[in-house]
Tab-separated table of C-alpha atoms in Angstrom:
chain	number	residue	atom	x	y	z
A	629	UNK	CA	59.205	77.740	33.115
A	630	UNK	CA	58.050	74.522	35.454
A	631	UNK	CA	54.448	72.926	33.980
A	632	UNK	CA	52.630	71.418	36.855
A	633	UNK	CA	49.711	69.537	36.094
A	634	UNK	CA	46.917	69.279	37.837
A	635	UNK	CA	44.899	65.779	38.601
A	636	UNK	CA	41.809	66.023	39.987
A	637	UNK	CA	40.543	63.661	42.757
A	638	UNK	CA	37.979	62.516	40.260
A	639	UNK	CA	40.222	61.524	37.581
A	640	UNK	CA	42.959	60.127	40.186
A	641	UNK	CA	39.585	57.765	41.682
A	642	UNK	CA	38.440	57.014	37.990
A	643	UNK	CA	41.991	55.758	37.039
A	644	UNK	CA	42.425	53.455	40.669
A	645	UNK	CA	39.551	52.422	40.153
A	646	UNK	CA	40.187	51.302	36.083
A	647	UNK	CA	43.670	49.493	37.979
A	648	UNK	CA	41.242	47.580	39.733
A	649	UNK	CA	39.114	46.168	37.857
A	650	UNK	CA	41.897	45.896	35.003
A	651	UNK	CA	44.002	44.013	37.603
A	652	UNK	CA	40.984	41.648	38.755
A	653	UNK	CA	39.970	40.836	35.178
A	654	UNK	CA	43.670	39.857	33.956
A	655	UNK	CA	43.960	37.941	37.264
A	656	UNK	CA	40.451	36.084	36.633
A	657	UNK	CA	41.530	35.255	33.167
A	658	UNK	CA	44.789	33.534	34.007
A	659	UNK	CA	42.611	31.780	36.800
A	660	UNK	CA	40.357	30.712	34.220
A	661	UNK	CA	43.157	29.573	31.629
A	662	UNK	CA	44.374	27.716	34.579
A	663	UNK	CA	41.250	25.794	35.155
A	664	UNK	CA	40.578	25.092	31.777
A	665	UNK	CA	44.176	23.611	30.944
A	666	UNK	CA	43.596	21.144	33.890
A	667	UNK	CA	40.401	20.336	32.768
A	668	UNK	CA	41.662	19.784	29.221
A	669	UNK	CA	44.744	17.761	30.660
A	670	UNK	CA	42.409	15.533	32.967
A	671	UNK	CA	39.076	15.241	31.066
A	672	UNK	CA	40.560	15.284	27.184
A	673	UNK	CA	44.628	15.125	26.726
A	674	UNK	CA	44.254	10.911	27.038
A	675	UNK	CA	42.761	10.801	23.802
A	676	UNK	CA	43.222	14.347	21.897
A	677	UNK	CA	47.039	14.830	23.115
A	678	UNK	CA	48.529	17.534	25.440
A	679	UNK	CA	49.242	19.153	22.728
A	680	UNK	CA	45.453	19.474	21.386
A	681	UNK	CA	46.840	17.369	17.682
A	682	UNK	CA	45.084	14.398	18.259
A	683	UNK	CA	47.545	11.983	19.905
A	684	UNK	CA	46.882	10.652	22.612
A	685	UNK	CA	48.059	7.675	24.529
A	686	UNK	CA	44.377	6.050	24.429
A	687	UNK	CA	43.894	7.434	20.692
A	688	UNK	CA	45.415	4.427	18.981
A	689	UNK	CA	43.272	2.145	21.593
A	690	UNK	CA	39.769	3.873	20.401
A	691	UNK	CA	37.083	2.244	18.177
A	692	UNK	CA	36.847	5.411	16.132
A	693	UNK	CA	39.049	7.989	14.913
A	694	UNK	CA	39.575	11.432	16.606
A	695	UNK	CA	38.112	14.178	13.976
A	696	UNK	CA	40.584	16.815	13.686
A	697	UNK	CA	43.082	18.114	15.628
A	698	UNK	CA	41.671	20.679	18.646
A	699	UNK	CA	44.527	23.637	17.963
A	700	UNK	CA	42.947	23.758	13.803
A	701	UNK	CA	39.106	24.554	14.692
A	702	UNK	CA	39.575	28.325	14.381
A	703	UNK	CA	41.678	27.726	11.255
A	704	UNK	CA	38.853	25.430	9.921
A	705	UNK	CA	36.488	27.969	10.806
A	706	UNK	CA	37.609	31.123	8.539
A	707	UNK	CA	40.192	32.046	11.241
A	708	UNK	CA	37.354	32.560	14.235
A	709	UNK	CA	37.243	30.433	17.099
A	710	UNK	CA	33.723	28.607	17.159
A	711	UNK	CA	32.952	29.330	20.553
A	712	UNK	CA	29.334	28.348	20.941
A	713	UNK	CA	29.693	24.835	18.903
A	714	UNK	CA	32.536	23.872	20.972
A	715	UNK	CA	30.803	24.823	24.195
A	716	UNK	CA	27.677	22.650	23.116
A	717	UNK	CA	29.918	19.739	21.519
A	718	UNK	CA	32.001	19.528	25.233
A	719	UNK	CA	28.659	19.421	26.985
A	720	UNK	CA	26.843	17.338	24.511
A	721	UNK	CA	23.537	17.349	26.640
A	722	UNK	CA	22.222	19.782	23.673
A	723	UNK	CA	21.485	17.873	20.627
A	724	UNK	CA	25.058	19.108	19.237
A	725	UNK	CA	26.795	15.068	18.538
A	726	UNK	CA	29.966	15.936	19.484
A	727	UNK	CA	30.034	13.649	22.203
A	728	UNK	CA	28.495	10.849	23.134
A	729	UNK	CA	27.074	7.607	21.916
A	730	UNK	CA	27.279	8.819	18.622
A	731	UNK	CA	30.884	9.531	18.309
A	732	UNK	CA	32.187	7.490	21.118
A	733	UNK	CA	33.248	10.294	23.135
A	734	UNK	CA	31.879	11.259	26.853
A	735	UNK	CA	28.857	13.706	26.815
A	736	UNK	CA	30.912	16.070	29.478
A	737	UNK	CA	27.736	17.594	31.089
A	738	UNK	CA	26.441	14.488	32.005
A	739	UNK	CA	29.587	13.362	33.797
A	740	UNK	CA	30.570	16.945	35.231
A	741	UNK	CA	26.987	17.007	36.907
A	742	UNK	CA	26.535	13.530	38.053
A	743	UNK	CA	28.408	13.943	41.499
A	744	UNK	CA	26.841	17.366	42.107
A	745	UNK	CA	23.411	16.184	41.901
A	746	UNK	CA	22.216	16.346	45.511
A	747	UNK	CA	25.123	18.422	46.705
A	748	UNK	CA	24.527	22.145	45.709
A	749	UNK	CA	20.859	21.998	43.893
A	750	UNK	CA	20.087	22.069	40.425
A	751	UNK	CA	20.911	25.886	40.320
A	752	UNK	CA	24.408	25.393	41.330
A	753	UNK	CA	24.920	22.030	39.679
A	754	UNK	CA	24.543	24.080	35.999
A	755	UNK	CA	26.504	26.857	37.295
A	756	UNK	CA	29.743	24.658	38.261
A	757	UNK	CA	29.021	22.418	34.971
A	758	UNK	CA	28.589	25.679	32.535
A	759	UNK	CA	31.779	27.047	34.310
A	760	UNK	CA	33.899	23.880	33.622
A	761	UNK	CA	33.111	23.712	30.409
A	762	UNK	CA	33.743	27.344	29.451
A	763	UNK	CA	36.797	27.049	30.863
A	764	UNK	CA	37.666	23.968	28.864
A	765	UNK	CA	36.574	25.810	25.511
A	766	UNK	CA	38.308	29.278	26.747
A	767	UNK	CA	41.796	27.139	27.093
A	768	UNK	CA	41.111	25.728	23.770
A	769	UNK	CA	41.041	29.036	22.204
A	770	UNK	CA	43.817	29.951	23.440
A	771	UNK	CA	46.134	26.837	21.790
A	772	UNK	CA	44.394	27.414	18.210
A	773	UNK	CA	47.245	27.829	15.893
């Protein structure tokens, strides 16, 4: 006795359409683990390592020490990446000292917006900026240990 089964055009639309998006999210999130380990290896790796530990090449050179290695801040936070803290420490325009004057280290919004200013408008500046940074803290989620 031969089963056949039946799939309706609905469910055979449903599930090409599920591929889709499935297939455009995975692709946007390698994109955006791309983009944030180039940002992390141009913007951070001099003084926090390419590794995330802390090592550097300028790290010895610095007036201050570097606080804790980046790939331990889940670890050091009950085993949950703190997402929003690190967002606001990498942009440091929030009143989070991360960065900046206070710690020595470069208040990433600041810098990330300076040669937009003019270019795309205010609107866009903040978009680009928020993007670059959340694709900085997205890659360092993804070397936490």
């Amino acid at each position: 006795m031969k089963m056949v089964t039946k799939v309706s055009n609905w469910s055979a639309t449903r599930y090409s359409a599920l591929g889709a998006v499935l297939a455009l999210t995975l692709g946007t999130m390698v994109w955006a683990d791309e983009a944030g380990k180039t940002e992390y290896m141009n913007s951070c790796a001099s003084c926090h390592g390419a590794d995330g530990k802390g090592v550097g090449p300028v790290a010895s050179a610095l007036a201050f020490k570097i606080p804790k290695p980046l790939t331990g801040l889940a670890a050091a936070n009950d085993g949950v990446f703190p997402m929003l803290e690190v967002i606001q420490i990498i942009d440091g325009r929030t009143g989070v000292r991360g960065h900046g004057t206070d710690s020595g280290m470069p208040v990433w919004g600041a810098v990330y917006k300076a040669p937009l200013v003019g270019e795309i408008g205010p609107y866009g500046t903040e978009v680009a900026v928020r993007g670059r940074i959340l694709s900085l803290a997205l890659y360092l989620e993804s070397i936490q240990e």
